[in-house]
Amino acid sequence: MKKIFLAIALSISLFKASADEGMWLPMILGEQVYADMVKRGLKLTKEQLYSVNKSSLKDAILFFGRGCTAEVVSAEGLVFTNHHCGYDAIAKASTVEHNYLRDGFYAFNKDQEIQTELTVQFLDRIVDVTAAVEEAVKGLSWDERTKKIQDVYKTITDKVLDKENGLNGRIYSMFKGNQFLMYVYKVYRDVRIVGVPPEAVGKFGGDTDNWEWPRHTCDYSVYRVYGDASGKPADYSTANKPLKPKHFLPVSLKGVKDGDFAMIYGYPGSTNRYETSYGIKLKNETENPSLVNLRDMRLKYMHAEMIKDPAVKLKLAGNYATVANYWKFFDGETKQLIKFKTQQQKETYEAQFITWAKGKLDYENIFRDYAKNYAAWTPYSKQRQYLNEGIMGSPLAAFAASLKSLEDKLLKPSTTAADLRKAVEAATAGRNAFKESEDLVSDEKIAASVAMMFYNDIDKNQHPVGFYESMKGTFGSLKEEAAFKNWSKDMFLKTMLLDDTKWGTFASDPTAVALQSDPAFAFASAFLNNYNSKYASLYTVFLNKNNELGKAYMKGIMEMNPAAVKKMYPDANLSMRVSYGNVKSYNPRDAVHYDYVCTAKGILEKYIPGDYEFDLPAKQIELLKKRDFGQYIDKSRNDLVVTFITTNDITGGNSGSPVIDANGNLLGLAFDGNYEALSHKIAFDKDLNRTICVDIRYVLWCIDKLGGASNIIKELKLVR
C-alpha cells in the first residue's frame, strides 16, 4: 500500500510545479498563480502585472541583444542589464587606448553615449495561434509537418509584420508542440552605451566565483534606447530622441530581508523539465563530459595568452566569456543530476506512465520507441559533440567552414560572375572580421589538440576517410603529440586564410581547386563532409522522432493527471516568463549555512592586488575602506549590501532580469544561479535552488561613488 501511495504521489508531483518552481506565462498569471503570489506577499493587481491595453510591468521588460533581459528604469529610456550581456558591445567600442572593457565608461551627458549594434525588443502582446498552426498541418506526417512548420509560422507572423513601426511576430512552441503562442514585439535598433563598470568590478571573481555563492560581482551595465522624433524604432541617427516608455521601474533603496517577496520578469533561454530518462542518461554519460573536456582545453590555451597581453585579452574577451560560462555549468549539471538521482526518478515516473498507457493506442508504445531512437543515435553522439565543440572550437576551422558556401558557388556551372563576385566579397569581409578576433598562438594549439582528441577519443570507423592517414604520412606517428603540433604549425603557416597576399591572389581569380587545396579549408571540410555525408541525416531522424514522441508524451502526461495541468508551465524557450519566490538563506550541506546577502566586507576579504580575477580599482578599495557608502548603506547591516539570493526559478536568458519587490520596484538584477542547483534546466531543486542577484544599491553606489555619474542617479525614481 505504501509503495502504491508513493507511486501516485510521484506521478502527481514530478510534473506539477513545486513551491517557487515555475516560469509562468505572463498573460495567464491571473488564472494560474496570482492567488499564491498575493499569499506570498504581492501587492499589485493582475492588470499591473500584464495588460495589453494599459501600461503594466511587462512594458518595462526588454529582450536585450541576442539573448538577455533588460529593464527600463527612467522616463527617458534608460536601461539596466548585466555587464556580461553587453560584453561584446563594450569590447567592440573599446580600443587599446580607450579600453572601456578594462577601465569602465560613463556618459556624463547624452552626447557622450556610445553607438552600438545592439537591439532591444518590447513585448506588445501575446496571441494563442494553436488552432491556426494545427489547421495548417492537419493530416500531415511528422516529417511533412516538420518541413512545413516554418512556412506556417511565417504565414501567421506576416499578418502582424509592420516594418514602419518595428513590429514583428515570433511563434513559440509550448508544451512540446501541444500549444503555439505568437509574441508580437516592437524592435528598437538605436541602443547606446551609457555606463559600464571596470571589468574588474563587473566580473569580480571571474571563473572561480562563477555559479558560486557567496558572490561579490557587480554585474551591470547601462544603456539608453532611442527612437525617431515620433518615438518609432529607427536606425542610429543623431536626430533620434530618447524613448518615452509606457512603463519604467522605480528603484528601491529599501533593501531586502530574509523572506521578502521577490518576482522576476525575463526571457529564460531553455529548460527541458519534461526530459526522459534516456535523454538524461545520454547527457550524463556522453554529451556533457565531452563538452566540458573540450571547452576546458580551449579555455586553457586562450587564458594563457590573455594574461600575457591586454590587446589579446581584449580580442578574445567575448569568446572566452561565452565558452567559460557554460563550461562550468555543464560540469556542475552532470554532478547534480547524478547526485540527486534524477535519471532514476524519471525512470520511476516513466514506469507509472507505461502502466497507465497500456491499451491506449496513442501512448502505449512511446517508451519502446524512445528506446529504439536513442539506441540508434547514441553511438554517434560523441562524434557530433567533438565536431561542434572541438573541431569548430578552433576559430580558424570555424571560419574555414564558413567558406563551404563559396565552394558550392565555385562548383556550380550555373553560378553567374556577379553572384560569384558577391560571394568572394562576402568571404573577404568575413575573413577581415575573423582576423580581427583571431589569436594565432592559442588557436594553433587548439587546432592541434582537437585533432588529437578526435583521433584518440572517437571510434576510428567514424574518422574522416584519409585525413589521419595523410597526417601520419607527412608528420609521423600519431601516437606522438608532436605530430599534431607540427601538422597544426604547418597549416597555420601555409593557409591563405591568414596570408593577405595569398588571399588577394585567390580572390582575384577564385577556383574550387585553389580553395580545396588550402590546408585550413581541407581540415574543416574533412570533418564537415564526413559528418554531413554519414551522420547528419541520422541526427535529423533522431531529433524528429524525439520531437514527435515528446509531443505525444506531453499530451499523455496531461491526460494521465488532469489535475496537475493547472499548475504546469511550458519549458523556457526565450519567451517572456514570470517567476516568483522569496529572499532566502540556505544550508548547502551539513554544518554550512549561507546568509541571504553579501556585503562590502566580503569584497575586501576576497581582494587580491594584481590578481587576474580578484583585483579591483584602487579608488574602489579606498572608498570601501573609508566606508563611504552614502545613501546606499544598509542600516540593518551597517554595511554596503552587494548581492542577495532568492528562490526564484530562472535560467540562461534571465541574465539582466529585474528582481522586483511586492510593489513593483526594482531591488536588483539577476545574474547567476548557484552551483548546488545546476541541474535546474532538467530538474528544479525546491530546497537548494537560488538566484544570485546584484543589489541595486551596489549598482548605484558604483555608478555614483566609483564612477562619478550622478547624472544617471538623478534620472531615476528612487523609492526610500
XYZ file of C-alpha atoms in Angstrom:
720
model
C 0.000 0.000 0.000
C 2.841 2.375 0.881
C 4.559 1.705 -2.472
C 1.318 2.407 -4.353
C 0.854 5.690 -2.495
C 4.418 6.790 -3.272
C 3.970 5.975 -6.951
C 0.752 8.001 -7.104
C 2.397 10.888 -5.266
C 5.327 10.862 -7.680
C 3.044 10.817 -10.710
C 1.252 13.881 -9.361
C 4.303 15.833 -8.224
C 7.003 15.186 -10.809
C 5.486 17.440 -13.471
C 3.488 19.795 -11.240
C 5.379 22.893 -10.127
C 6.501 22.836 -6.510
C 6.827 25.912 -4.289
C 8.989 28.583 -6.022
C 9.269 26.475 -9.176
C 7.791 27.763 -12.393
C 8.472 30.038 -15.349
C 4.922 31.268 -15.836
C 3.355 32.745 -18.965
C 2.576 36.387 -18.120
C -0.854 36.585 -19.752
C -2.316 33.773 -17.609
C -0.725 34.600 -14.262
C -4.182 35.531 -13.041
C -5.565 32.103 -13.845
C -2.651 30.002 -12.593
C -0.719 31.518 -9.712
C -1.884 35.052 -8.916
C -3.660 33.990 -5.711
C -0.496 32.291 -4.483
C 1.597 35.328 -5.403
C -0.666 37.520 -3.257
C -0.465 34.988 -0.447
C 3.335 35.192 -0.671
C 3.288 38.994 -0.427
C 2.477 40.560 -3.840
C 0.651 43.920 -3.611
C -0.072 44.525 -7.313
C -3.226 43.797 -9.329
C -3.401 41.325 -12.212
C -3.542 44.186 -14.726
C -0.423 45.758 -13.253
C 1.448 42.528 -13.997
C 0.285 42.115 -17.604
C -2.052 44.139 -19.750
C -2.422 44.663 -23.474
C -4.429 47.890 -23.276
C -2.835 49.585 -20.247
C 0.746 50.070 -19.138
C 1.988 47.221 -16.955
C 5.215 45.672 -15.704
C 5.702 43.757 -18.955
C 6.144 47.094 -20.770
C 9.327 47.804 -18.802
C 10.937 44.445 -19.664
C 13.133 44.067 -22.758
C 14.598 41.246 -24.764
C 18.153 42.572 -24.877
C 20.628 41.834 -27.670
C 20.835 38.188 -28.689
C 19.547 36.527 -25.547
C 19.454 38.558 -22.321
C 16.883 40.549 -20.407
C 16.919 44.257 -19.517
C 14.556 46.718 -17.843
C 13.636 50.351 -18.402
C 14.365 52.457 -15.309
C 13.625 56.025 -16.350
C 11.191 58.154 -18.323
C 13.946 58.733 -20.887
C 14.585 55.151 -21.958
C 17.444 54.358 -19.581
C 18.035 50.613 -19.381
C 19.800 48.360 -16.871
C 21.099 44.879 -17.664
C 24.089 42.716 -16.758
C 27.682 43.605 -17.629
C 28.141 40.287 -19.410
C 25.060 40.881 -21.580
C 26.690 43.888 -23.216
C 30.184 42.430 -23.113
C 30.657 42.169 -26.885
C 29.300 45.668 -27.478
C 31.644 47.098 -24.848
C 34.606 45.196 -26.299
C 33.801 46.419 -29.825
C 33.619 50.019 -28.596
C 36.990 49.643 -26.887
C 40.488 50.150 -28.202
C 43.831 49.667 -26.506
C 43.950 53.455 -25.976
C 40.309 53.720 -24.833
C 39.795 50.399 -23.128
C 36.252 50.704 -21.768
C 36.199 46.994 -21.012
C 39.145 47.335 -18.638
C 38.605 50.866 -17.320
C 34.840 51.304 -17.478
C 32.926 54.167 -19.063
C 30.238 56.698 -18.142
C 28.495 59.248 -20.305
C 28.004 62.441 -18.313
C 25.591 63.761 -20.914
C 23.663 62.204 -23.797
C 26.139 63.424 -26.418
C 28.803 61.174 -24.910
C 26.738 57.978 -25.197
C 28.289 55.367 -27.493
C 26.583 53.881 -30.546
C 26.254 50.071 -30.673
C 24.833 47.401 -32.960
C 22.523 46.167 -30.194
C 18.758 45.891 -30.491
C 16.069 45.655 -27.808
C 12.569 44.244 -28.152
C 9.463 45.312 -26.249
C 6.632 42.791 -25.923
C 3.448 44.254 -27.391
C 1.048 41.332 -26.921
C 0.722 37.533 -26.834
C -1.700 35.669 -29.113
C -2.639 31.980 -28.968
C -2.275 30.677 -32.547
C -2.553 26.963 -31.773
C -5.691 26.478 -33.869
C -4.179 28.207 -36.902
C -0.963 26.165 -36.729
C -2.718 22.837 -36.235
C -5.166 23.526 -39.060
C -2.279 24.269 -41.449
C -0.516 20.948 -40.702
C -3.623 18.821 -40.306
C -3.275 15.332 -41.764
C 0.476 15.581 -42.391
C 3.020 13.014 -41.293
C 5.520 14.194 -38.691
C 8.274 14.604 -41.301
C 5.941 16.599 -43.541
C 4.839 18.673 -40.578
C 8.460 19.421 -39.643
C 9.272 20.577 -43.163
C 6.225 22.814 -43.396
C 6.071 24.318 -39.903
C 8.373 27.300 -40.532
C 6.325 28.316 -43.582
C 3.189 28.055 -41.448
C 4.785 30.292 -38.818
C 5.748 32.838 -41.465
C 2.220 32.949 -42.913
C 0.863 33.763 -39.467
C 3.562 36.251 -38.419
C 3.399 38.081 -41.770
C -0.061 39.256 -40.725
C 1.398 41.328 -37.870
C 4.590 42.427 -39.641
C 4.790 46.227 -39.667
C 8.264 47.417 -40.645
C 7.399 51.088 -40.324
C 6.502 50.667 -36.661
C 9.105 47.980 -35.948
C 6.557 45.253 -35.206
C 7.126 41.572 -35.888
C 5.808 38.293 -34.572
C 7.613 35.225 -33.291
C 5.860 31.916 -32.672
C 6.925 29.713 -29.776
C 6.127 26.041 -29.428
C 4.880 25.329 -25.893
C 4.475 22.022 -24.077
C 6.448 20.082 -26.699
C 4.301 21.294 -29.598
C 0.907 20.975 -27.917
C 0.381 24.758 -27.886
C 1.625 27.648 -30.037
C 1.837 31.252 -28.880
C 2.790 34.267 -31.001
C 4.645 37.041 -29.188
C 4.414 40.350 -31.045
C 7.461 42.580 -30.473
C 8.434 46.165 -31.208
C 12.156 46.206 -32.070
C 14.335 49.257 -31.409
C 17.641 49.496 -33.288
C 19.310 52.544 -31.718
C 20.756 51.444 -28.364
C 23.663 53.379 -26.844
C 26.106 52.670 -24.034
C 25.598 54.990 -21.061
C 27.698 53.351 -18.388
C 29.736 50.241 -17.619
C 31.910 49.438 -14.616
C 35.556 48.447 -14.980
C 35.805 44.762 -15.872
C 37.428 44.050 -12.504
C 34.157 45.200 -10.894
C 31.701 43.729 -13.410
C 33.470 40.351 -13.474
C 34.959 40.343 -9.961
C 35.703 36.743 -9.010
C 35.940 35.565 -12.630
C 35.606 31.866 -13.355
C 36.442 30.943 -9.758
C 33.263 32.573 -8.436
C 31.095 31.818 -11.469
C 27.932 29.917 -10.404
C 29.010 30.270 -6.759
C 27.570 31.786 -3.587
C 28.789 33.846 -1.691
C 29.306 36.295 -4.568
C 30.566 39.873 -4.809
C 30.291 40.710 -8.507
C 28.681 43.987 -9.605
C 27.311 42.604 -12.854
C 25.595 45.585 -14.501
C 25.753 47.913 -17.471
C 23.608 50.878 -18.508
C 22.172 51.753 -21.937
C 19.642 54.086 -23.478
C 17.040 53.321 -26.135
C 16.351 55.869 -28.857
C 13.600 56.259 -31.428
C 12.827 58.822 -34.076
C 11.097 62.112 -33.258
C 7.715 60.347 -33.069
C 9.050 57.539 -30.864
C 9.120 54.900 -33.585
C 12.078 52.494 -33.989
C 14.778 53.875 -36.269
C 18.365 53.269 -37.302
C 21.007 55.221 -35.422
C 20.846 58.955 -36.010
C 21.993 61.973 -34.046
C 18.491 63.327 -34.611
C 16.874 60.452 -32.683
C 15.312 61.090 -29.278
C 15.406 59.099 -26.021
C 12.468 56.719 -25.856
C 9.446 57.631 -23.739
C 8.446 54.204 -22.398
C 4.958 53.011 -21.483
C 6.294 51.979 -18.084
C 9.550 52.112 -16.173
C 10.597 50.606 -12.854
C 11.102 52.782 -9.784
C 14.322 51.871 -7.961
C 14.126 50.851 -4.311
C 16.762 51.841 -1.753
C 14.975 49.881 0.977
C 16.946 46.658 0.515
C 15.824 43.128 1.312
C 15.112 40.963 4.337
C 15.073 37.183 4.618
C 11.625 36.073 3.492
C 10.766 39.142 1.368
C 8.648 38.556 -1.741
C 10.649 38.662 -4.990
C 9.411 38.496 -8.562
C 11.488 38.167 -11.737
C 10.400 39.002 -15.284
C 12.576 37.960 -18.178
C 13.387 35.821 -21.183
C 14.710 32.469 -19.885
C 16.505 30.652 -22.668
C 15.932 26.913 -22.397
C 14.932 24.204 -19.988
C 13.970 20.589 -20.548
C 11.990 19.783 -17.405
C 9.948 17.140 -19.261
C 13.064 15.283 -20.456
C 13.053 11.488 -20.353
C 15.462 9.205 -18.522
C 17.006 8.344 -21.905
C 17.918 11.979 -22.532
C 19.428 12.379 -19.079
C 21.496 9.225 -19.494
C 22.926 10.475 -22.810
C 23.633 13.893 -21.295
C 25.377 12.473 -18.217
C 27.442 9.827 -19.963
C 28.365 11.428 -23.288
C 27.264 14.950 -24.145
C 28.248 16.889 -21.029
C 31.603 15.184 -20.313
C 32.654 15.692 -23.939
C 31.683 19.364 -23.931
C 33.421 20.030 -20.601
C 36.687 18.359 -21.671
C 36.824 20.187 -24.993
C 35.981 23.595 -23.532
C 38.477 23.065 -20.725
C 41.212 22.632 -23.311
C 40.155 25.687 -25.327
C 39.939 27.890 -22.250
C 43.377 26.813 -21.081
C 45.060 27.952 -24.282
C 43.098 31.201 -24.563
C 43.715 32.125 -20.928
C 47.454 31.519 -21.256
C 47.678 34.204 -23.952
C 45.149 36.623 -22.433
C 47.141 37.064 -19.227
C 50.238 37.976 -21.232
C 48.875 40.835 -23.315
C 45.988 43.320 -22.765
C 45.411 43.523 -26.521
C 44.939 39.758 -26.745
C 42.660 39.813 -23.721
C 40.504 42.457 -25.388
C 40.444 40.464 -28.621
C 39.428 37.177 -27.002
C 37.271 38.558 -24.180
C 33.843 37.893 -25.680
C 34.616 34.405 -26.950
C 36.353 33.415 -23.730
C 33.432 34.579 -21.582
C 30.936 32.625 -23.697
C 32.958 29.408 -23.625
C 33.773 29.678 -19.912
C 30.249 30.352 -18.697
C 28.704 27.066 -19.754
C 31.869 25.004 -19.346
C 31.409 25.223 -15.587
C 27.637 24.914 -15.877
C 27.615 21.595 -17.717
C 30.233 20.171 -15.387
C 28.078 21.084 -12.392
C 24.858 19.976 -14.084
C 26.108 16.425 -14.533
C 27.323 16.208 -10.944
C 23.980 17.418 -9.589
C 21.891 15.157 -11.850
C 23.896 12.162 -10.654
C 23.898 13.265 -7.027
C 20.123 13.659 -6.869
C 19.447 10.517 -8.956
C 17.365 12.456 -11.469
C 17.576 9.706 -14.090
C 16.260 7.153 -11.604
C 13.401 9.481 -10.600
C 12.417 9.832 -14.249
C 12.555 6.055 -14.729
C 10.199 5.542 -11.793
C 7.713 8.037 -13.201
C 8.008 6.544 -16.697
C 7.190 3.100 -15.305
C 3.943 4.557 -13.929
C 3.196 6.178 -17.276
C 3.792 2.891 -19.132
C 1.376 1.123 -16.794
C -1.245 3.844 -17.336
C -0.701 3.788 -21.121
C -1.406 0.067 -21.615
C -4.238 -0.359 -24.067
C -4.146 3.301 -25.124
C -3.132 3.284 -28.771
C -1.708 6.835 -28.784
C 0.583 6.213 -25.817
C 1.373 2.547 -25.165
C 4.439 2.347 -27.443
C 6.026 5.718 -26.641
C 8.816 4.384 -24.446
C 9.505 1.407 -26.657
C 10.066 3.899 -29.479
C 12.182 6.159 -27.256
C 14.464 3.203 -26.503
C 14.876 2.425 -30.206
C 15.523 6.057 -31.106
C 18.258 6.571 -28.509
C 19.860 3.218 -29.300
C 20.141 4.241 -32.955
C 21.741 7.657 -32.282
C 23.850 7.212 -29.144
C 26.890 5.628 -30.915
C 27.343 8.850 -32.925
C 26.518 11.452 -30.264
C 30.094 11.868 -29.049
C 31.376 12.464 -32.552
C 28.859 15.269 -33.051
C 29.982 16.960 -29.814
C 33.628 16.664 -30.870
C 32.829 18.292 -34.202
C 30.838 21.206 -32.753
C 32.787 21.855 -29.548
C 36.166 20.582 -30.720
C 36.948 20.944 -34.409
C 34.733 24.014 -34.780
C 36.140 25.311 -31.484
C 39.199 26.347 -33.463
C 38.370 29.829 -34.809
C 40.421 29.100 -37.941
C 38.467 25.909 -38.617
C 35.177 27.665 -37.915
C 35.963 30.420 -40.411
C 37.201 27.883 -42.972
C 33.910 26.016 -42.568
C 32.018 29.218 -43.379
C 33.618 29.123 -46.841
C 31.652 25.999 -47.785
C 29.007 28.253 -49.353
C 31.712 29.826 -51.532
C 32.884 26.354 -52.543
C 29.326 25.482 -53.598
C 29.187 28.512 -55.887
C 32.586 27.712 -57.365
C 31.482 24.173 -58.143
C 28.159 25.123 -59.770
C 28.465 25.818 -63.518
C 25.299 27.939 -63.311
C 26.859 30.492 -60.928
C 26.979 33.890 -62.624
C 30.038 36.121 -62.479
C 28.063 38.662 -60.438
C 26.960 36.042 -57.896
C 30.494 34.717 -57.599
C 31.842 38.216 -57.071
C 29.338 38.813 -54.284
C 30.291 35.513 -52.655
C 34.003 36.367 -52.762
C 33.334 39.846 -51.358
C 31.299 38.309 -48.529
C 34.092 35.821 -47.832
C 36.644 38.639 -47.774
C 34.522 40.620 -45.334
C 34.175 37.524 -43.180
C 37.917 36.968 -43.308
C 38.570 40.533 -42.173
C 36.235 40.089 -39.196
C 37.832 36.743 -38.365
C 41.346 38.193 -38.434
C 40.352 40.980 -36.041
C 39.412 38.436 -33.364
C 41.995 35.756 -34.173
C 44.828 34.948 -31.787
C 47.255 32.777 -33.730
C 49.164 31.369 -30.782
C 46.185 29.968 -28.880
C 44.333 28.859 -31.995
C 47.295 26.866 -33.326
C 47.397 24.949 -30.029
C 43.626 24.458 -30.024
C 43.662 23.028 -33.557
C 46.446 20.590 -32.676
C 44.682 19.458 -29.517
C 41.226 18.972 -31.031
C 42.655 16.977 -33.928
C 44.487 14.745 -31.439
C 41.478 14.399 -29.108
C 39.207 13.447 -32.008
C 41.751 10.861 -33.152
C 42.096 9.302 -29.701
C 38.529 9.560 -28.391
C 36.279 8.892 -31.390
C 35.639 5.475 -32.901
C 38.131 5.028 -35.745
C 35.286 3.940 -38.018
C 33.840 7.449 -37.658
C 37.024 9.309 -38.643
C 37.054 11.267 -41.905
C 38.444 8.965 -44.566
C 42.090 9.640 -45.382
C 42.603 12.639 -43.087
C 44.623 10.986 -40.348
C 46.387 8.669 -42.788
C 47.635 11.718 -44.687
C 48.738 13.403 -41.447
C 50.649 10.303 -40.423
C 52.347 10.067 -43.795
C 53.657 13.631 -43.538
C 54.201 14.200 -39.814
C 54.888 10.754 -38.397
C 53.305 8.505 -35.788
C 50.008 9.761 -34.406
C 50.866 8.205 -31.075
C 53.091 11.228 -30.572
C 51.707 14.656 -29.696
C 54.473 16.214 -31.776
C 52.832 15.001 -34.989
C 49.673 17.020 -34.262
C 51.643 20.083 -33.193
C 53.766 20.010 -36.352
C 50.706 19.481 -38.532
C 48.946 22.478 -36.952
C 52.021 24.675 -37.232
C 52.333 23.772 -40.918
C 48.645 24.512 -41.554
C 48.833 27.942 -39.913
C 51.990 28.729 -41.861
C 50.631 27.752 -45.273
C 46.921 28.642 -45.269
C 45.858 31.545 -47.430
C 43.208 32.394 -44.855
C 45.948 34.011 -42.746
C 48.056 35.374 -45.601
C 46.899 38.638 -47.225
C 48.937 38.137 -50.384
C 47.735 34.588 -50.972
C 44.138 35.553 -50.244
C 44.355 38.501 -52.632
C 45.608 36.214 -55.381
C 42.772 33.769 -54.740
C 40.111 36.480 -54.535
C 41.164 37.927 -57.880
C 40.817 34.543 -59.611
C 38.898 32.143 -57.337
C 38.726 28.447 -58.193
C 37.358 25.450 -56.370
C 40.701 23.674 -56.671
C 42.571 26.546 -55.015
C 40.086 26.655 -52.137
C 40.007 22.894 -51.652
C 43.803 22.743 -51.683
C 44.110 25.166 -48.795
C 45.169 23.210 -45.668
C 42.805 25.021 -43.265
C 39.836 24.604 -45.593
C 40.795 20.971 -46.169
C 40.917 20.416 -42.390
C 37.453 21.850 -41.750
C 35.970 20.225 -44.860
C 37.256 16.763 -43.992
C 35.311 16.711 -40.745
C 32.244 18.570 -42.021
C 31.910 16.404 -45.123
C 32.382 13.292 -43.013
C 29.567 14.317 -40.662
C 27.219 15.704 -43.294
C 27.516 12.732 -45.627
C 27.177 9.990 -42.999
C 25.719 11.224 -39.729
C 23.733 14.442 -40.194
C 20.730 12.575 -41.582
C 20.834 10.185 -38.620
C 20.747 13.134 -36.242
C 17.823 14.668 -38.118
C 15.898 11.396 -37.857
C 16.742 11.229 -34.133
C 15.598 14.807 -33.479
C 12.390 14.497 -35.483
C 11.422 11.254 -33.788
C 12.257 12.671 -30.355
C 10.093 15.716 -31.057
C 7.218 13.538 -32.262
C 7.454 11.318 -29.194
C 7.860 14.342 -26.925
C 4.595 15.863 -28.142
C 2.739 12.599 -27.600
C 4.337 12.019 -24.180
C 3.457 15.544 -23.035
C -0.127 15.098 -24.157
C -0.238 11.779 -22.326
C 1.115 13.333 -19.112
C -1.709 15.866 -19.220
C -4.348 13.172 -19.792
C -2.897 10.959 -17.084
C -3.135 13.709 -14.489
C -5.603 16.468 -15.487
C -5.497 17.999 -12.004
C -1.811 18.840 -12.367
C -2.276 20.657 -15.691
C -3.465 23.841 -13.981
C -0.092 24.105 -12.254
C 2.112 23.164 -15.218
C 4.224 25.606 -17.183
C 5.976 25.168 -20.545
C 9.733 24.808 -20.829
C 11.724 28.015 -21.200
C 12.299 28.987 -24.834
C 13.303 32.687 -24.834
C 9.698 33.841 -24.453
C 8.781 36.232 -21.628
C 8.098 34.498 -18.320
C 7.497 35.455 -14.708
C 8.807 33.630 -11.663
C 8.191 34.427 -8.017
C 9.662 33.380 -4.696
C 11.344 34.881 -1.675
C 14.679 36.196 -0.500
C 16.046 33.233 1.421
C 19.225 31.903 3.036
C 20.061 28.190 2.683
C 22.080 25.279 4.011
C 24.006 23.640 1.146
C 25.481 20.805 3.213
C 25.957 19.618 6.749
C 27.034 22.332 9.203
C 27.139 25.028 6.462
C 24.746 27.998 6.407
C 24.720 30.641 3.680
C 23.310 34.068 4.547
C 20.938 35.734 2.091
C 23.198 38.752 1.409
C 26.870 39.534 0.822
C 28.452 42.835 1.842
C 31.397 45.092 1.082
C 33.266 43.384 3.905
C 33.422 40.267 1.749
C 34.810 42.237 -1.183
C 37.759 43.378 0.908
C 38.283 39.841 2.174
C 38.466 38.476 -1.391
C 40.507 41.346 -2.836
C 43.968 40.287 -4.113
C 46.052 43.139 -5.622
C 47.184 42.346 -9.150
C 45.211 39.080 -9.354
C 43.540 38.206 -12.660
C 40.160 37.566 -11.026
C 40.179 39.326 -7.637
C 41.876 42.661 -8.259
C 39.875 45.897 -8.030
C 40.410 49.583 -8.877
C 42.411 51.412 -6.200
C 39.644 54.013 -5.899
C 37.088 51.351 -5.014
C 39.285 49.871 -2.296
C 39.859 53.355 -0.875
C 36.126 54.129 -0.800
C 35.233 50.792 0.754
C 37.864 51.120 3.449
C 36.580 54.600 4.253
C 33.063 53.130 4.370
C 31.900 55.898 2.076
C 28.527 54.297 1.315
C 26.317 57.398 1.304
C 22.596 56.833 0.806
C 23.237 53.266 -0.332
C 24.202 51.892 3.084
C 22.120 49.069 4.529
C 21.343 50.346 8.006
C 20.449 46.933 9.411
C 23.902 45.619 8.408
C 25.735 48.924 8.753
C 27.469 47.994 5.513
C 27.012 48.139 1.763
C 24.998 45.082 0.675
C 26.327 43.998 -2.701
C 24.369 40.859 -3.603
C 21.439 38.781 -2.381
C 19.772 35.457 -3.199
C 16.182 34.430 -3.872
C 14.337 31.181 -4.528
C 13.174 32.312 -7.987
C 13.230 29.889 -10.893
C 15.451 31.238 -13.695
C 17.900 30.056 -16.335
C 20.168 31.471 -19.067
C 18.408 34.370 -20.810
C 17.290 35.737 -17.442
C 20.661 37.458 -17.190
C 19.878 41.101 -16.503
C 16.330 40.354 -15.364
C 14.847 42.760 -12.822
C 14.256 41.425 -9.326
C 11.066 43.231 -8.340
C 9.521 43.720 -4.905
C 5.875 43.282 -3.906
C 5.064 46.849 -5.038
C 6.729 46.726 -8.450
C 10.031 48.412 -7.512
C 13.478 47.311 -8.664
C 15.533 45.540 -5.970
C 18.379 44.191 -8.088
C 19.475 42.382 -11.239
C 19.516 38.596 -11.559
C 22.806 37.373 -12.969
C 23.557 33.794 -11.934
C 22.470 30.588 -10.249
C 24.152 28.574 -7.522
C 26.368 25.554 -8.095
C 24.363 23.271 -5.796
C 21.345 23.508 -8.135
C 22.916 23.426 -11.613
C 20.567 20.614 -12.575
C 17.867 23.296 -12.890
C 17.460 23.002 -16.668
C 16.263 19.436 -16.119
C 15.028 19.418 -12.524
C 14.246 22.265 -10.131
C 15.503 21.708 -6.578
C 12.995 23.263 -4.166
C 15.475 23.228 -1.268
C 18.740 24.340 -2.862
C 17.824 26.425 -5.914
C 18.880 30.061 -5.574
C 19.059 33.008 -7.959
C 22.078 35.264 -7.379
C 21.266 38.972 -7.733
C 23.347 42.137 -7.594
C 21.725 44.531 -5.112
C 20.594 47.679 -6.899
C 22.133 49.792 -4.138
C 25.574 48.419 -5.010
C 24.924 49.183 -8.684
C 24.002 52.761 -7.841
C 26.995 53.091 -5.485
C 29.325 52.021 -8.310
C 27.695 54.453 -10.736
C 27.641 57.343 -8.274
C 30.575 56.973 -5.870
C 33.005 54.975 -8.012
C 32.053 56.300 -11.443
C 31.032 59.846 -10.520
C 27.992 59.645 -12.809
C 25.466 61.350 -10.547
C 23.586 62.400 -13.700
C 22.400 58.801 -14.052
C 21.227 58.657 -10.434
C 19.265 61.905 -10.844
C 17.352 60.381 -13.736
C 15.932 57.535 -11.618
C 12.797 57.487 -9.487
C 14.202 56.406 -6.126
C 11.977 54.777 -3.513
C 13.292 55.214 0.020
